[in-house]
Amino acid sequence: MITNGVEDEEKWLAAGIAGLQQNAFYMHRALDSNNLKDALKYSAQMLSELRTSKLSPHKYYELYMRAFDELRKLEIFFREETNRGCSIVELYELVQHAGNILPRLYLLCTVGSVYIKSKEAPAKDILKDLVEMCRSIQHPLRGLFLRSYLSQVSRDKLPDIGSEYEGDADTVMDAVEFVLQNFTEMNKLWVRMQHQGLAQEKEKCEKERSELRDLVGKNLHVLGQIEGIDLDLYKDMVLPRVLEQVVNCKDEIAQGYLMDCIIQVFPDEYHLQTLQTLLGACPQFQPSVDIKTVLARLMDRLSNYAALSAEVLPEFFQVEAFAKLNSAIGKVIEAQEDMPIAGVVTLYSSLLTFSLHVHPDRLDYVDQILGACVQKLSGKGKLKDNKATKQIVALLSAPLEKYKDIDTALKLSNYPRLMENLDDSTSKEMANVLVQNILKNKTCISTAEKVEALFELMKALILDLDEGVDDELDEDDFQEEQNSVAQLIQMLHNDDPEEMLKIICAVKKHILTGGPKRLPFTVPPLIFNSLKFVRRLHSHDENVPEEESSAMPKKFFQILNQIIEALSIVPVPELALKLYLECAEAANDSDIEPVAYEFFTQAYILYEEEISDSKAQVTAIHLIIGTLQRMHIFGVENRDTLTHKATGYSAKLLKKPDQCRAVYACSHLFWVDDQDNIKDGERVLLCLKRALRIANAAQQMSNATRGSLLFIEILNKYLYFFEKGVSQINVASVQSLIELITTEMQSENTTADPAADAFFASTLRYIQFQKDKGGAVGEKFESINS
């Protein structure tokens, strides 16, 4: 049935176009021969094709546009006829003899356009005559296109101020009256279209009506371009007349579309000064009208107007725009009880944008809007509507984007209350927005109270609210999120030690509940931020008595010890050990020996009890050795204890090469350049000899290549300490080691190793370089035969 209907319509359109083209052909022939009588005859027959009722609006438009093109040519002919002496008045009367009313009116509009342009009669009289005569066509579709044609040919001939067709003092009123009358009649015809067709074809009818809406809206566009319409005329005549038609038509499609047209075509300052009138019409619309979209566009338009210049803001204050808009939104929401939550939030989001542009200093307005949303959402639990949650995220993001300061959001009492309505995944999205805003604007959070409030808002990022949310998250995305939190923690600071301690405690309370997956990301930045502060504190307290200067750092270290202990639930012993060593070094810099020793003790306990992987042990022992070497605070007894432990751990590593390297690294624990009390050549030599024995064992257990490489590494240590002046490392020991390596590398049992060869060659070149220096250094190295 539908297919047949479409095919029939195509046939009717084809027949109409064929008839139109045939008559247009004869009309052109008459025009070419200047035969006015035949031109009118065939043009009327051509226009008779527009009398059809069989076509849909879309197909009728195709036919109309072909006729329109022909009418433009006819208008040029009429203009030429008047130039040749033909009376325009007689021509105006002559076309009225056409047999059918529709062709007659099209011809009348065409000649009327030429008549106005000739200026032989006032434009207002001709326009009034034309708009009145068009009442004769009451068929909705044919009437709409006829009046659209009238609007098209007259739009540049209105008696406007400054126009060549300007008449007496009331000329603008005549232009406005013509456009308003045409608009009113067109809207009536458009609305009447809903009653055509069968009830079951309502959806199709509404679609067809929507396709024709621009024909009606063009009248309002023409009104908006009339120069003579000032604010008073708009307020007293234009807007009331237009709104009267919009309200009285009682049609949801027309009301929604025409309100949107009004908002778009008239100036912003006019909207501002007539805000009460505009808003007063909204409650009178049909319940099904999408009034939220209308209000949202109005507020967006006014927001953009306010953003253009601060000079216009007094106008907003004068008319109390915020109060009026807020009241109108409240009434609309109250009247439409079934309005979706997304619609409610959209309205408040637009009002918030408006408030931020017009009243940026009124945080109470922002909080009031958020509070209204909270009230509407109360009792509804976590929102599941994806559209609504996106709107809330936009709503909550707006103050951050405007003020670029998280402090502002933290002052809003309803901000966290509104976030409570978001589901876990959206809460996480919003928390990300907060964090990124802080990072982007480099905002420093400087009080424990603010930290508490902020971390409460961010809890979706630092707590396992819902296992499903994190499980669905890509591992890279999760790491990116947690890295952002880590950056944020680094930005927490206050110069006052007491307040900074409170900040550390507040962060600790929140992150320690974050679960094993998050702790490795959030604990290190908190530790390093605290250590940075402790070091700064020590540098400022150099002239303060020792007991006083160490009291506050001790409090920090006590908290840090508790935080690192929490990592045991993960477990990540390698990370915890590294953090203990960092804290020990910071305690060393703060000259607090007992605290430094305690942190080393904890690191050793971790190493012994938790770190069993051989590779992890190697990494850990080198960290311990490197940190211990830099320590200057320990007394002889404590240092000996820790050093003894470190060398013991080194000798017990699983693989011989690892043992060897760790043992020769321990030699640095007994000779530190900038510490005169740590220069024990005997123990340095002992470590190096022990490393040689282990290297020899490694060579026998595997292959000569690996042993040679270890010997070369040990040779470099010998050279280092020889150069530093360790008396126990003499020329003979260096020379014997060189000869040993040379013999081993030339042995037939040794597999060639380019890396070892290059390393040894480089070492020998260094010895030669030192010789070539001359002076004391050259003399020292001269005895070494390389």
PDB file of C-alpha atoms in Angstrom, residues 418-599:
ATOM      1  CA  LEU A 418      25.021  16.599  44.398  1.00  0.00           C
ATOM      2  CA  MET A 419      27.976  14.295  43.718  1.00  0.00           C
ATOM      3  CA  GLU A 420      26.393  11.718  46.027  1.00  0.00           C
ATOM      4  CA  ASN A 421      23.697  11.152  43.410  1.00  0.00           C
ATOM      5  CA  LEU A 422      26.215   9.912  40.836  1.00  0.00           C
ATOM      6  CA  ASP A 423      26.898   6.229  40.334  1.00  0.00           C
ATOM      7  CA  ASP A 424      30.402   4.943  40.981  1.00  0.00           C
ATOM      8  CA  SER A 425      31.689   5.169  37.402  1.00  0.00           C
ATOM      9  CA  THR A 426      30.386   8.739  36.972  1.00  0.00           C
ATOM     10  CA  SER A 427      31.714   9.703  40.425  1.00  0.00           C
ATOM     11  CA  LYS A 428      35.111   8.531  39.214  1.00  0.00           C
ATOM     12  CA  GLU A 429      34.743  10.606  36.038  1.00  0.00           C
ATOM     13  CA  MET A 430      33.857  13.680  38.101  1.00  0.00           C
ATOM     14  CA  ALA A 431      36.727  13.032  40.505  1.00  0.00           C
ATOM     15  CA  ASN A 432      39.047  12.934  37.480  1.00  0.00           C
ATOM     16  CA  VAL A 433      37.685  16.305  36.380  1.00  0.00           C
ATOM     17  CA  LEU A 434      38.496  17.729  39.826  1.00  0.00           C
ATOM     18  CA  VAL A 435      42.026  16.334  39.809  1.00  0.00           C
ATOM     19  CA  GLN A 436      42.775  17.510  36.266  1.00  0.00           C
ATOM     20  CA  ASN A 437      41.503  20.995  37.145  1.00  0.00           C
ATOM     21  CA  ILE A 438      43.908  21.174  40.094  1.00  0.00           C
ATOM     22  CA  LEU A 439      46.835  19.926  38.031  1.00  0.00           C
ATOM     23  CA  LYS A 440      46.074  22.196  35.089  1.00  0.00           C
ATOM     24  CA  ASN A 441      45.791  25.323  37.245  1.00  0.00           C
ATOM     25  CA  LYS A 442      48.611  24.266  39.609  1.00  0.00           C
ATOM     26  CA  THR A 443      46.353  24.857  42.598  1.00  0.00           C
ATOM     27  CA  CYS A 444      48.009  24.391  45.988  1.00  0.00           C
ATOM     28  CA  ILE A 445      45.734  22.821  48.611  1.00  0.00           C
ATOM     29  CA  SER A 446      47.058  24.318  51.829  1.00  0.00           C
ATOM     30  CA  THR A 447      44.836  23.269  54.744  1.00  0.00           C
ATOM     31  CA  ALA A 448      43.847  19.924  56.228  1.00  0.00           C
ATOM     32  CA  GLU A 449      40.200  20.968  56.134  1.00  0.00           C
ATOM     33  CA  LYS A 450      40.360  21.516  52.372  1.00  0.00           C
ATOM     34  CA  VAL A 451      42.222  18.247  51.907  1.00  0.00           C
ATOM     35  CA  GLU A 452      39.492  16.416  53.829  1.00  0.00           C
ATOM     36  CA  ALA A 453      36.783  17.992  51.687  1.00  0.00           C
ATOM     37  CA  LEU A 454      38.678  17.384  48.453  1.00  0.00           C
ATOM     38  CA  PHE A 455      39.473  13.743  49.167  1.00  0.00           C
ATOM     39  CA  GLU A 456      35.864  13.174  50.125  1.00  0.00           C
ATOM     40  CA  LEU A 457      34.896  14.393  46.653  1.00  0.00           C
ATOM     41  CA  MET A 458      37.640  12.240  45.115  1.00  0.00           C
ATOM     42  CA  LYS A 459      36.808   9.053  46.989  1.00  0.00           C
ATOM     43  CA  ALA A 460      35.809   7.285  43.765  1.00  0.00           C
ATOM     44  CA  LEU A 461      39.464   7.509  42.690  1.00  0.00           C
ATOM     45  CA  ILE A 462      41.017   6.481  45.996  1.00  0.00           C
ATOM     46  CA  LEU A 463      38.555   3.873  47.257  1.00  0.00           C
ATOM     47  CA  ASP A 464      37.295   0.550  45.917  1.00  0.00           C
ATOM     48  CA  LEU A 465      33.648   1.663  45.808  1.00  0.00           C
ATOM     49  CA  ASP A 466      32.547  -1.043  43.441  1.00  0.00           C
ATOM     50  CA  GLU A 467      34.804  -3.861  42.336  1.00  0.00           C
ATOM     51  CA  GLY A 468      33.111  -3.998  38.934  1.00  0.00           C
ATOM     52  CA  VAL A 469      34.116  -0.444  38.089  1.00  0.00           C
ATOM     53  CA  ASP A 470      37.849  -1.078  38.425  1.00  0.00           C
ATOM     54  CA  ASP A 471      37.638  -4.493  36.813  1.00  0.00           C
ATOM     55  CA  GLU A 472      36.153  -2.949  33.673  1.00  0.00           C
ATOM     56  CA  LEU A 473      38.859  -0.277  33.579  1.00  0.00           C
ATOM     57  CA  ASP A 474      41.828  -0.830  31.327  1.00  0.00           C
ATOM     58  CA  GLU A 475      45.077  -1.273  33.271  1.00  0.00           C
ATOM     59  CA  ASP A 476      46.714   1.677  31.479  1.00  0.00           C
ATOM     60  CA  ASP A 477      43.723   3.888  32.281  1.00  0.00           C
ATOM     61  CA  PHE A 478      43.838   2.809  35.926  1.00  0.00           C
ATOM     62  CA  GLN A 479      47.530   3.652  36.139  1.00  0.00           C
ATOM     63  CA  GLU A 480      46.910   7.017  34.500  1.00  0.00           C
ATOM     64  CA  GLU A 481      44.188   7.792  37.051  1.00  0.00           C
ATOM     65  CA  GLN A 482      46.382   6.852  39.991  1.00  0.00           C
ATOM     66  CA  ASN A 483      49.329   8.793  38.581  1.00  0.00           C
ATOM     67  CA  SER A 484      47.093  11.864  38.491  1.00  0.00           C
ATOM     68  CA  VAL A 485      46.220  11.311  42.145  1.00  0.00           C
ATOM     69  CA  ALA A 486      49.941  10.955  42.881  1.00  0.00           C
ATOM     70  CA  GLN A 487      50.626  14.307  41.167  1.00  0.00           C
ATOM     71  CA  LEU A 488      47.862  15.880  43.217  1.00  0.00           C
ATOM     72  CA  ILE A 489      49.352  14.595  46.486  1.00  0.00           C
ATOM     73  CA  GLN A 490      52.653  16.236  45.537  1.00  0.00           C
ATOM     74  CA  MET A 491      50.853  19.603  45.303  1.00  0.00           C
ATOM     75  CA  LEU A 492      49.621  19.581  48.918  1.00  0.00           C
ATOM     76  CA  HIS A 493      51.663  22.067  50.947  1.00  0.00           C
ATOM     77  CA  ASN A 494      51.637  24.470  53.856  1.00  0.00           C
ATOM     78  CA  ASP A 495      54.646  26.302  55.284  1.00  0.00           C
ATOM     79  CA  ASP A 496      53.361  25.792  58.825  1.00  0.00           C
ATOM     80  CA  PRO A 497      54.703  22.438  60.137  1.00  0.00           C
ATOM     81  CA  GLU A 498      51.681  21.769  62.344  1.00  0.00           C
ATOM     82  CA  GLU A 499      49.253  22.313  59.474  1.00  0.00           C
ATOM     83  CA  MET A 500      51.399  20.293  57.066  1.00  0.00           C
ATOM     84  CA  LEU A 501      51.395  17.423  59.578  1.00  0.00           C
ATOM     85  CA  LYS A 502      47.598  17.587  59.697  1.00  0.00           C
ATOM     86  CA  ILE A 503      47.526  17.495  55.870  1.00  0.00           C
ATOM     87  CA  ILE A 504      49.755  14.384  55.833  1.00  0.00           C
ATOM     88  CA  CYS A 505      47.516  12.698  58.429  1.00  0.00           C
ATOM     89  CA  ALA A 506      44.377  13.584  56.450  1.00  0.00           C
ATOM     90  CA  VAL A 507      45.796  12.131  53.224  1.00  0.00           C
ATOM     91  CA  LYS A 508      47.041   9.067  55.098  1.00  0.00           C
ATOM     92  CA  LYS A 509      43.553   8.407  56.482  1.00  0.00           C
ATOM     93  CA  HIS A 510      42.052   8.423  52.992  1.00  0.00           C
ATOM     94  CA  ILE A 511      44.685   6.606  50.944  1.00  0.00           C
ATOM     95  CA  LEU A 512      45.216   3.770  53.404  1.00  0.00           C
ATOM     96  CA  THR A 513      41.626   2.690  52.764  1.00  0.00           C
ATOM     97  CA  GLY A 514      42.313   2.564  49.016  1.00  0.00           C
ATOM     98  CA  GLY A 515      43.044  -1.133  48.848  1.00  0.00           C
ATOM     99  CA  PRO A 516      46.178  -3.029  47.756  1.00  0.00           C
ATOM    100  CA  LYS A 517      45.847  -2.074  44.105  1.00  0.00           C
ATOM    101  CA  ARG A 518      46.118   1.672  44.781  1.00  0.00           C
ATOM    102  CA  LEU A 519      48.630   1.872  47.625  1.00  0.00           C
ATOM    103  CA  PRO A 520      51.754   1.431  45.449  1.00  0.00           C
ATOM    104  CA  PHE A 521      50.648   4.525  43.503  1.00  0.00           C
ATOM    105  CA  THR A 522      49.490   6.758  46.370  1.00  0.00           C
ATOM    106  CA  VAL A 523      51.919   5.988  49.214  1.00  0.00           C
ATOM    107  CA  PRO A 524      55.219   6.983  47.473  1.00  0.00           C
ATOM    108  CA  PRO A 525      54.140  10.533  46.542  1.00  0.00           C
ATOM    109  CA  LEU A 526      52.902  11.143  50.088  1.00  0.00           C
ATOM    110  CA  ILE A 527      56.245   9.901  51.459  1.00  0.00           C
ATOM    111  CA  PHE A 528      58.307  12.029  49.078  1.00  0.00           C
ATOM    112  CA  ASN A 529      56.182  15.147  49.635  1.00  0.00           C
ATOM    113  CA  SER A 530      56.657  14.722  53.394  1.00  0.00           C
ATOM    114  CA  LEU A 531      60.401  14.163  53.064  1.00  0.00           C
ATOM    115  CA  LYS A 532      60.722  17.258  50.899  1.00  0.00           C
ATOM    116  CA  PHE A 533      59.022  19.266  53.637  1.00  0.00           C
ATOM    117  CA  VAL A 534      61.195  17.705  56.386  1.00  0.00           C
ATOM    118  CA  ARG A 535      64.382  18.617  54.520  1.00  0.00           C
ATOM    119  CA  ARG A 536      63.130  22.171  53.973  1.00  0.00           C
ATOM    120  CA  LEU A 537      62.248  22.356  57.659  1.00  0.00           C
ATOM    121  CA  HIS A 538      65.764  21.307  58.662  1.00  0.00           C
ATOM    122  CA  SER A 539      67.369  23.918  56.413  1.00  0.00           C
ATOM    123  CA  HIS A 540      65.252  26.645  58.071  1.00  0.00           C
ATOM    124  CA  ASP A 541      65.990  25.445  61.622  1.00  0.00           C
ATOM    125  CA  GLU A 542      69.802  25.510  61.548  1.00  0.00           C
ATOM    126  CA  ASN A 543      70.018  28.092  64.358  1.00  0.00           C
ATOM    127  CA  VAL A 544      67.390  26.408  66.534  1.00  0.00           C
ATOM    128  CA  PRO A 545      68.487  24.157  69.464  1.00  0.00           C
ATOM    129  CA  GLU A 546      68.841  20.507  68.436  1.00  0.00           C
ATOM    130  CA  GLU A 547      66.010  19.180  70.625  1.00  0.00           C
ATOM    131  CA  GLU A 548      63.512  21.694  69.237  1.00  0.00           C
ATOM    132  CA  SER A 549      64.613  21.275  65.633  1.00  0.00           C
ATOM    133  CA  SER A 550      64.271  17.491  65.744  1.00  0.00           C
ATOM    134  CA  ALA A 551      60.912  17.361  67.545  1.00  0.00           C
ATOM    135  CA  MET A 552      58.757  18.182  64.546  1.00  0.00           C
ATOM    136  CA  PRO A 553      60.656  15.988  62.022  1.00  0.00           C
ATOM    137  CA  LYS A 554      60.309  13.089  64.455  1.00  0.00           C
ATOM    138  CA  LYS A 555      56.532  13.470  64.318  1.00  0.00           C
ATOM    139  CA  PHE A 556      56.658  13.352  60.527  1.00  0.00           C
ATOM    140  CA  PHE A 557      58.913  10.283  60.522  1.00  0.00           C
ATOM    141  CA  GLN A 558      56.607   8.522  62.951  1.00  0.00           C
ATOM    142  CA  ILE A 559      53.664   9.034  60.590  1.00  0.00           C
ATOM    143  CA  LEU A 560      55.740   7.973  57.574  1.00  0.00           C
ATOM    144  CA  ASN A 561      56.755   4.756  59.303  1.00  0.00           C
ATOM    145  CA  GLN A 562      53.087   3.907  59.839  1.00  0.00           C
ATOM    146  CA  ILE A 563      52.281   4.664  56.192  1.00  0.00           C
ATOM    147  CA  ILE A 564      55.072   2.424  54.859  1.00  0.00           C
ATOM    148  CA  GLU A 565      54.002  -0.387  57.192  1.00  0.00           C
ATOM    149  CA  ALA A 566      50.608  -0.293  55.482  1.00  0.00           C
ATOM    150  CA  LEU A 567      52.264  -1.451  52.254  1.00  0.00           C
ATOM    151  CA  SER A 568      52.684  -4.886  53.837  1.00  0.00           C
ATOM    152  CA  ILE A 569      49.078  -5.729  52.892  1.00  0.00           C
ATOM    153  CA  VAL A 570      49.857  -5.397  49.192  1.00  0.00           C
ATOM    154  CA  PRO A 571      52.594  -6.777  49.513  1.00  0.00           C
ATOM    155  CA  VAL A 572      55.314  -4.820  47.739  1.00  0.00           C
ATOM    156  CA  PRO A 573      58.396  -5.344  49.954  1.00  0.00           C
ATOM    157  CA  GLU A 574      60.799  -3.921  47.339  1.00  0.00           C
ATOM    158  CA  LEU A 575      58.895  -0.623  47.291  1.00  0.00           C
ATOM    159  CA  ALA A 576      58.579  -0.530  51.078  1.00  0.00           C
ATOM    160  CA  LEU A 577      62.334  -1.162  51.466  1.00  0.00           C
ATOM    161  CA  LYS A 578      63.140   1.650  49.064  1.00  0.00           C
ATOM    162  CA  LEU A 579      60.858   4.039  50.980  1.00  0.00           C
ATOM    163  CA  TYR A 580      62.423   3.032  54.317  1.00  0.00           C
ATOM    164  CA  LEU A 581      65.842   3.844  52.867  1.00  0.00           C
ATOM    165  CA  GLU A 582      64.585   7.206  51.541  1.00  0.00           C
ATOM    166  CA  CYS A 583      63.282   8.039  55.017  1.00  0.00           C
ATOM    167  CA  ALA A 584      66.580   6.935  56.569  1.00  0.00           C
ATOM    168  CA  GLU A 585      68.475   9.286  54.257  1.00  0.00           C
ATOM    169  CA  ALA A 586      66.112  12.153  55.124  1.00  0.00           C
ATOM    170  CA  ALA A 587      66.602  11.443  58.837  1.00  0.00           C
ATOM    171  CA  ASN A 588      70.345  11.505  58.162  1.00  0.00           C
ATOM    172  CA  ASP A 589      69.973  14.944  56.515  1.00  0.00           C
ATOM    173  CA  SER A 590      67.999  16.076  59.581  1.00  0.00           C
ATOM    174  CA  ASP A 591      70.727  14.776  61.940  1.00  0.00           C
ATOM    175  CA  ILE A 592      68.424  12.381  63.799  1.00  0.00           C
ATOM    176  CA  GLU A 593      70.491   9.207  64.251  1.00  0.00           C
ATOM    177  CA  PRO A 594      67.976   7.031  66.175  1.00  0.00           C
ATOM    178  CA  VAL A 595      65.278   7.566  63.524  1.00  0.00           C
ATOM    179  CA  ALA A 596      67.688   6.851  60.670  1.00  0.00           C
ATOM    180  CA  TYR A 597      68.849   3.661  62.424  1.00  0.00           C
ATOM    181  CA  GLU A 598      65.243   2.556  62.974  1.00  0.00           C
ATOM    182  CA  PHE A 599      64.403   2.986  59.296  1.00  0.00           C
TER     183      PHE A 599
END
